[in-house]
Amino acid sequence: MSCLIIFGTSNWVPTDYLIYLILIMGGLLTAGVAMSVFSFYEDHYWGDENFRNELRFHPLNRNFSKKKLG
C-alpha cells in the first residue's frame, strides 16, 4: 500500500524524445559493433595470408605449423 502512495496509480509514459534517443543510441551501438567485427575480419583474415592458410582444414596442411618451424 505504501508503494501506491509513493508512486501513485498512473503509468509513466516516456516522451517521444526519449524513445528516439534510445533508438538512435541503440542504432549507433549496433553499427559500432558491426564495424568492429568487420574491421577485425578484414584486418586479421583477408590481410594475413598465413593466418588464412592455418585456418584451412586440408589434409596436406595438417602439419603446416611444424613445417614452418622446421
Short mmCIF file of N, CA, C and O in Angstrom, two decimals:
data_model
loop_
_atom_site.label_atom_id
_atom_site.label_comp_id
_atom_site.label_asym_id
_atom_site.label_seq_id
_atom_site.Cartn_x
_atom_site.Cartn_y
_atom_site.Cartn_z
N MET A 1 0.80 -1.18 0.00
CA MET A 1 0.00 0.00 0.00
C MET A 1 0.86 1.26 0.00
O MET A 1 0.49 2.25 -0.63
N SER A 2 2.01 1.20 0.67
CA SER A 2 2.86 2.38 0.69
C SER A 2 3.45 2.68 -0.69
O SER A 2 3.73 3.82 -1.01
N CYS A 3 3.67 1.65 -1.50
CA CYS A 3 4.18 1.87 -2.86
C CYS A 3 3.16 2.64 -3.70
O CYS A 3 3.52 3.46 -4.52
N LEU A 4 1.89 2.35 -3.49
CA LEU A 4 0.86 3.06 -4.24
C LEU A 4 0.80 4.52 -3.83
O LEU A 4 0.54 5.40 -4.65
N ILE A 5 1.06 4.78 -2.57
CA ILE A 5 1.04 6.17 -2.11
C ILE A 5 2.23 6.94 -2.67
O ILE A 5 2.09 8.08 -3.12
N ILE A 6 3.41 6.30 -2.68
CA ILE A 6 4.62 6.98 -3.15
C ILE A 6 4.58 7.18 -4.66
O ILE A 6 4.80 8.27 -5.18
N PHE A 7 4.31 6.11 -5.39
CA PHE A 7 4.39 6.16 -6.85
C PHE A 7 3.08 6.54 -7.52
O PHE A 7 3.05 6.90 -8.67
N GLY A 8 2.00 6.42 -6.84
CA GLY A 8 0.71 6.73 -7.43
C GLY A 8 0.19 5.55 -8.24
O GLY A 8 0.80 4.50 -8.33
N THR A 9 -0.94 5.70 -8.84
CA THR A 9 -1.55 4.61 -9.60
C THR A 9 -1.45 4.81 -11.10
O THR A 9 -1.85 3.95 -11.86
N SER A 10 -0.94 5.94 -11.55
CA SER A 10 -0.86 6.18 -13.00
C SER A 10 0.41 5.55 -13.58
O SER A 10 1.40 5.38 -12.89
N ASN A 11 0.35 5.23 -14.85
CA ASN A 11 1.51 4.67 -15.55
C ASN A 11 2.37 5.79 -16.11
O ASN A 11 1.87 6.82 -16.55
N TRP A 12 3.70 5.54 -16.14
CA TRP A 12 4.62 6.52 -16.69
C TRP A 12 4.75 6.27 -18.18
O TRP A 12 5.04 5.16 -18.63
N VAL A 13 4.55 7.28 -18.98
CA VAL A 13 4.66 7.18 -20.43
C VAL A 13 5.88 7.99 -20.86
O VAL A 13 5.95 9.19 -20.62
N PRO A 14 6.85 7.33 -21.52
CA PRO A 14 8.03 8.09 -21.95
C PRO A 14 7.68 9.04 -23.09
O PRO A 14 6.79 8.80 -23.89
N THR A 15 8.45 10.11 -23.16
CA THR A 15 8.22 11.09 -24.22
C THR A 15 8.79 10.57 -25.54
O THR A 15 9.59 9.64 -25.58
N ASP A 16 8.36 11.20 -26.61
CA ASP A 16 8.86 10.82 -27.93
C ASP A 16 10.36 11.07 -28.02
O ASP A 16 11.09 10.30 -28.66
N TYR A 17 10.83 12.15 -27.40
CA TYR A 17 12.26 12.48 -27.41
C TYR A 17 13.08 11.34 -26.80
O TYR A 17 14.11 10.96 -27.35
N LEU A 18 12.62 10.80 -25.68
CA LEU A 18 13.35 9.71 -25.02
C LEU A 18 13.35 8.45 -25.88
O LEU A 18 14.37 7.76 -26.00
N ILE A 19 12.23 8.15 -26.51
CA ILE A 19 12.14 6.96 -27.38
C ILE A 19 13.10 7.10 -28.57
O ILE A 19 13.83 6.17 -28.90
N TYR A 20 13.11 8.27 -29.20
CA TYR A 20 14.02 8.50 -30.32
C TYR A 20 15.48 8.45 -29.89
O TYR A 20 16.33 7.91 -30.60
N LEU A 21 15.77 8.99 -28.73
CA LEU A 21 17.13 8.96 -28.21
C LEU A 21 17.60 7.52 -27.98
O LEU A 21 18.72 7.14 -28.35
N ILE A 22 16.74 6.70 -27.40
CA ILE A 22 17.10 5.30 -27.16
C ILE A 22 17.28 4.55 -28.48
O ILE A 22 18.21 3.75 -28.63
N LEU A 23 16.42 4.82 -29.46
CA LEU A 23 16.56 4.17 -30.76
C LEU A 23 17.85 4.58 -31.46
O LEU A 23 18.55 3.75 -32.06
N ILE A 24 18.19 5.86 -31.39
CA ILE A 24 19.42 6.34 -32.05
C ILE A 24 20.65 5.76 -31.35
O ILE A 24 21.59 5.31 -32.01
N MET A 25 20.65 5.75 -30.02
CA MET A 25 21.79 5.19 -29.29
C MET A 25 21.94 3.68 -29.57
O MET A 25 23.05 3.18 -29.72
N GLY A 26 20.84 2.98 -29.65
CA GLY A 26 20.88 1.55 -29.99
C GLY A 26 21.41 1.32 -31.39
O GLY A 26 22.18 0.38 -31.64
N GLY A 27 21.00 2.16 -32.32
CA GLY A 27 21.49 2.05 -33.69
C GLY A 27 22.97 2.31 -33.79
O GLY A 27 23.70 1.61 -34.50
N LEU A 28 23.44 3.33 -33.07
CA LEU A 28 24.87 3.64 -33.08
C LEU A 28 25.69 2.52 -32.43
O LEU A 28 26.77 2.17 -32.91
N LEU A 29 25.17 1.97 -31.35
CA LEU A 29 25.86 0.85 -30.70
C LEU A 29 25.93 -0.36 -31.62
O LEU A 29 26.98 -1.00 -31.76
N THR A 30 24.83 -0.67 -32.27
CA THR A 30 24.81 -1.80 -33.21
C THR A 30 25.77 -1.57 -34.38
O THR A 30 26.49 -2.47 -34.79
N ALA A 31 25.78 -0.36 -34.92
CA ALA A 31 26.68 -0.04 -36.03
C ALA A 31 28.14 -0.11 -35.58
O ALA A 31 29.01 -0.59 -36.32
N GLY A 32 28.43 0.34 -34.36
CA GLY A 32 29.80 0.27 -33.85
C GLY A 32 30.28 -1.16 -33.69
O GLY A 32 31.42 -1.49 -34.04
N VAL A 33 29.43 -2.04 -33.18
CA VAL A 33 29.80 -3.45 -33.03
C VAL A 33 30.00 -4.08 -34.40
O VAL A 33 30.95 -4.84 -34.62
N ALA A 34 29.11 -3.78 -35.34
CA ALA A 34 29.24 -4.35 -36.69
C ALA A 34 30.52 -3.89 -37.37
O ALA A 34 31.23 -4.69 -38.01
N MET A 35 30.86 -2.61 -37.24
CA MET A 35 32.09 -2.11 -37.85
C MET A 35 33.33 -2.73 -37.20
O MET A 35 34.32 -3.01 -37.85
N SER A 36 33.27 -2.93 -35.89
CA SER A 36 34.41 -3.52 -35.21
C SER A 36 34.62 -4.97 -35.64
O SER A 36 35.75 -5.40 -35.85
N VAL A 37 33.52 -5.72 -35.79
CA VAL A 37 33.63 -7.11 -36.26
C VAL A 37 34.14 -7.13 -37.70
O VAL A 37 35.02 -7.92 -38.05
N PHE A 38 33.61 -6.26 -38.55
CA PHE A 38 34.03 -6.23 -39.94
C PHE A 38 35.51 -5.85 -40.08
O PHE A 38 36.24 -6.46 -40.85
N SER A 39 35.95 -4.85 -39.31
CA SER A 39 37.35 -4.44 -39.43
C SER A 39 38.30 -5.51 -38.89
O SER A 39 39.38 -5.71 -39.44
N PHE A 40 37.90 -6.21 -37.83
CA PHE A 40 38.72 -7.32 -37.34
C PHE A 40 38.82 -8.41 -38.41
O PHE A 40 39.89 -8.94 -38.68
N TYR A 41 37.67 -8.75 -39.01
CA TYR A 41 37.65 -9.78 -40.04
C TYR A 41 38.51 -9.37 -41.23
O TYR A 41 39.27 -10.18 -41.77
N GLU A 42 38.39 -8.12 -41.63
CA GLU A 42 39.15 -7.66 -42.79
C GLU A 42 40.66 -7.62 -42.49
O GLU A 42 41.47 -8.06 -43.30
N ASP A 43 41.05 -7.12 -41.34
CA ASP A 43 42.46 -6.99 -41.00
C ASP A 43 43.13 -8.33 -40.73
O ASP A 43 44.21 -8.61 -41.22
N HIS A 44 42.47 -9.16 -39.93
CA HIS A 44 43.12 -10.38 -39.47
C HIS A 44 42.84 -11.59 -40.35
O HIS A 44 43.50 -12.61 -40.21
N TYR A 45 41.86 -11.52 -41.22
CA TYR A 45 41.60 -12.66 -42.10
C TYR A 45 42.06 -12.37 -43.52
O TYR A 45 42.90 -13.06 -44.05
N TRP A 46 41.52 -11.34 -44.13
CA TRP A 46 41.87 -11.07 -45.52
C TRP A 46 43.27 -10.49 -45.65
O TRP A 46 43.94 -10.71 -46.67
N GLY A 47 43.75 -9.78 -44.66
CA GLY A 47 45.06 -9.15 -44.76
C GLY A 47 46.22 -10.06 -44.44
O GLY A 47 47.36 -9.70 -44.69
N ASP A 48 45.96 -11.26 -43.89
CA ASP A 48 47.03 -12.14 -43.45
C ASP A 48 46.87 -13.51 -44.12
O ASP A 48 46.08 -14.34 -43.71
N GLU A 49 47.63 -13.73 -45.17
CA GLU A 49 47.51 -14.96 -45.93
C GLU A 49 47.96 -16.18 -45.12
O GLU A 49 47.37 -17.24 -45.21
N ASN A 50 49.00 -16.02 -44.30
CA ASN A 50 49.45 -17.14 -43.47
C ASN A 50 48.38 -17.56 -42.47
O ASN A 50 48.19 -18.75 -42.20
N PHE A 51 47.67 -16.60 -41.90
CA PHE A 51 46.60 -16.90 -40.97
C PHE A 51 45.47 -17.65 -41.67
O PHE A 51 44.91 -18.60 -41.12
N ARG A 52 45.13 -17.24 -42.88
CA ARG A 52 44.09 -17.96 -43.65
C ARG A 52 44.53 -19.38 -43.92
O ARG A 52 43.74 -20.31 -43.84
N ASN A 53 45.81 -19.58 -44.26
CA ASN A 53 46.28 -20.93 -44.54
C ASN A 53 46.25 -21.81 -43.29
O ASN A 53 45.99 -23.00 -43.39
N GLU A 54 46.51 -21.23 -42.14
CA GLU A 54 46.45 -22.01 -40.90
C GLU A 54 45.02 -22.40 -40.55
O GLU A 54 44.80 -23.44 -39.94
N LEU A 55 44.05 -21.58 -40.93
CA LEU A 55 42.66 -21.88 -40.61
C LEU A 55 42.05 -22.91 -41.54
O LEU A 55 41.05 -23.54 -41.18
N ARG A 56 42.59 -23.09 -42.70
CA ARG A 56 42.02 -24.03 -43.65
C ARG A 56 42.15 -25.46 -43.14
O ARG A 56 43.18 -25.87 -42.62
N PHE A 57 41.09 -26.23 -43.32
CA PHE A 57 41.12 -27.64 -42.95
C PHE A 57 41.39 -28.44 -44.21
O PHE A 57 40.52 -28.64 -45.05
N HIS A 58 42.59 -28.87 -44.34
CA HIS A 58 43.01 -29.62 -45.51
C HIS A 58 44.02 -30.66 -45.04
O HIS A 58 44.90 -30.33 -44.24
N PRO A 59 43.93 -31.90 -45.51
CA PRO A 59 44.87 -32.92 -45.02
C PRO A 59 46.33 -32.58 -45.28
O PRO A 59 47.20 -32.97 -44.50
N LEU A 60 46.62 -31.85 -46.33
CA LEU A 60 48.02 -31.50 -46.62
C LEU A 60 48.55 -30.45 -45.66
O LEU A 60 49.76 -30.35 -45.46
N ASN A 61 47.68 -29.64 -45.08
CA ASN A 61 48.10 -28.58 -44.17
C ASN A 61 48.03 -28.99 -42.70
O ASN A 61 48.07 -28.16 -41.82
N ARG A 62 47.92 -30.30 -42.43
CA ARG A 62 47.78 -30.75 -41.06
C ARG A 62 49.01 -30.40 -40.22
O ARG A 62 48.91 -29.99 -39.09
N ASN A 63 50.19 -30.53 -40.79
CA ASN A 63 51.42 -30.23 -40.07
C ASN A 63 52.03 -28.93 -40.58
O ASN A 63 53.24 -28.81 -40.64
N PHE A 64 51.19 -27.99 -40.93
CA PHE A 64 51.66 -26.73 -41.52
C PHE A 64 52.55 -25.96 -40.54
O PHE A 64 53.58 -25.44 -40.91
N SER A 65 52.14 -25.91 -39.27
CA SER A 65 52.92 -25.15 -38.28
C SER A 65 54.28 -25.82 -38.04
O SER A 65 55.27 -25.14 -37.82
N LYS A 66 54.35 -27.14 -38.09
CA LYS A 66 55.62 -27.81 -37.88
C LYS A 66 56.55 -27.60 -39.08
O LYS A 66 57.75 -27.46 -38.92
N LYS A 67 55.97 -27.56 -40.26
CA LYS A 67 56.78 -27.30 -41.46
C LYS A 67 57.36 -25.89 -41.42
O LYS A 67 58.45 -25.65 -41.86
N LYS A 68 56.58 -24.94 -40.89
CA LYS A 68 57.05 -23.56 -40.83
C LYS A 68 58.22 -23.42 -39.85
O LYS A 68 59.16 -22.68 -40.12
N LEU A 69 58.15 -24.13 -38.74
CA LEU A 69 59.22 -24.02 -37.74
C LEU A 69 60.47 -24.78 -38.18
O LEU A 69 61.59 -24.36 -37.92
N GLY A 70 60.29 -25.91 -38.81
CA GLY A 70 61.42 -26.76 -39.15
C GLY A 70 61.96 -26.45 -40.47
O GLY A 70 62.95 -26.12 -40.92
#
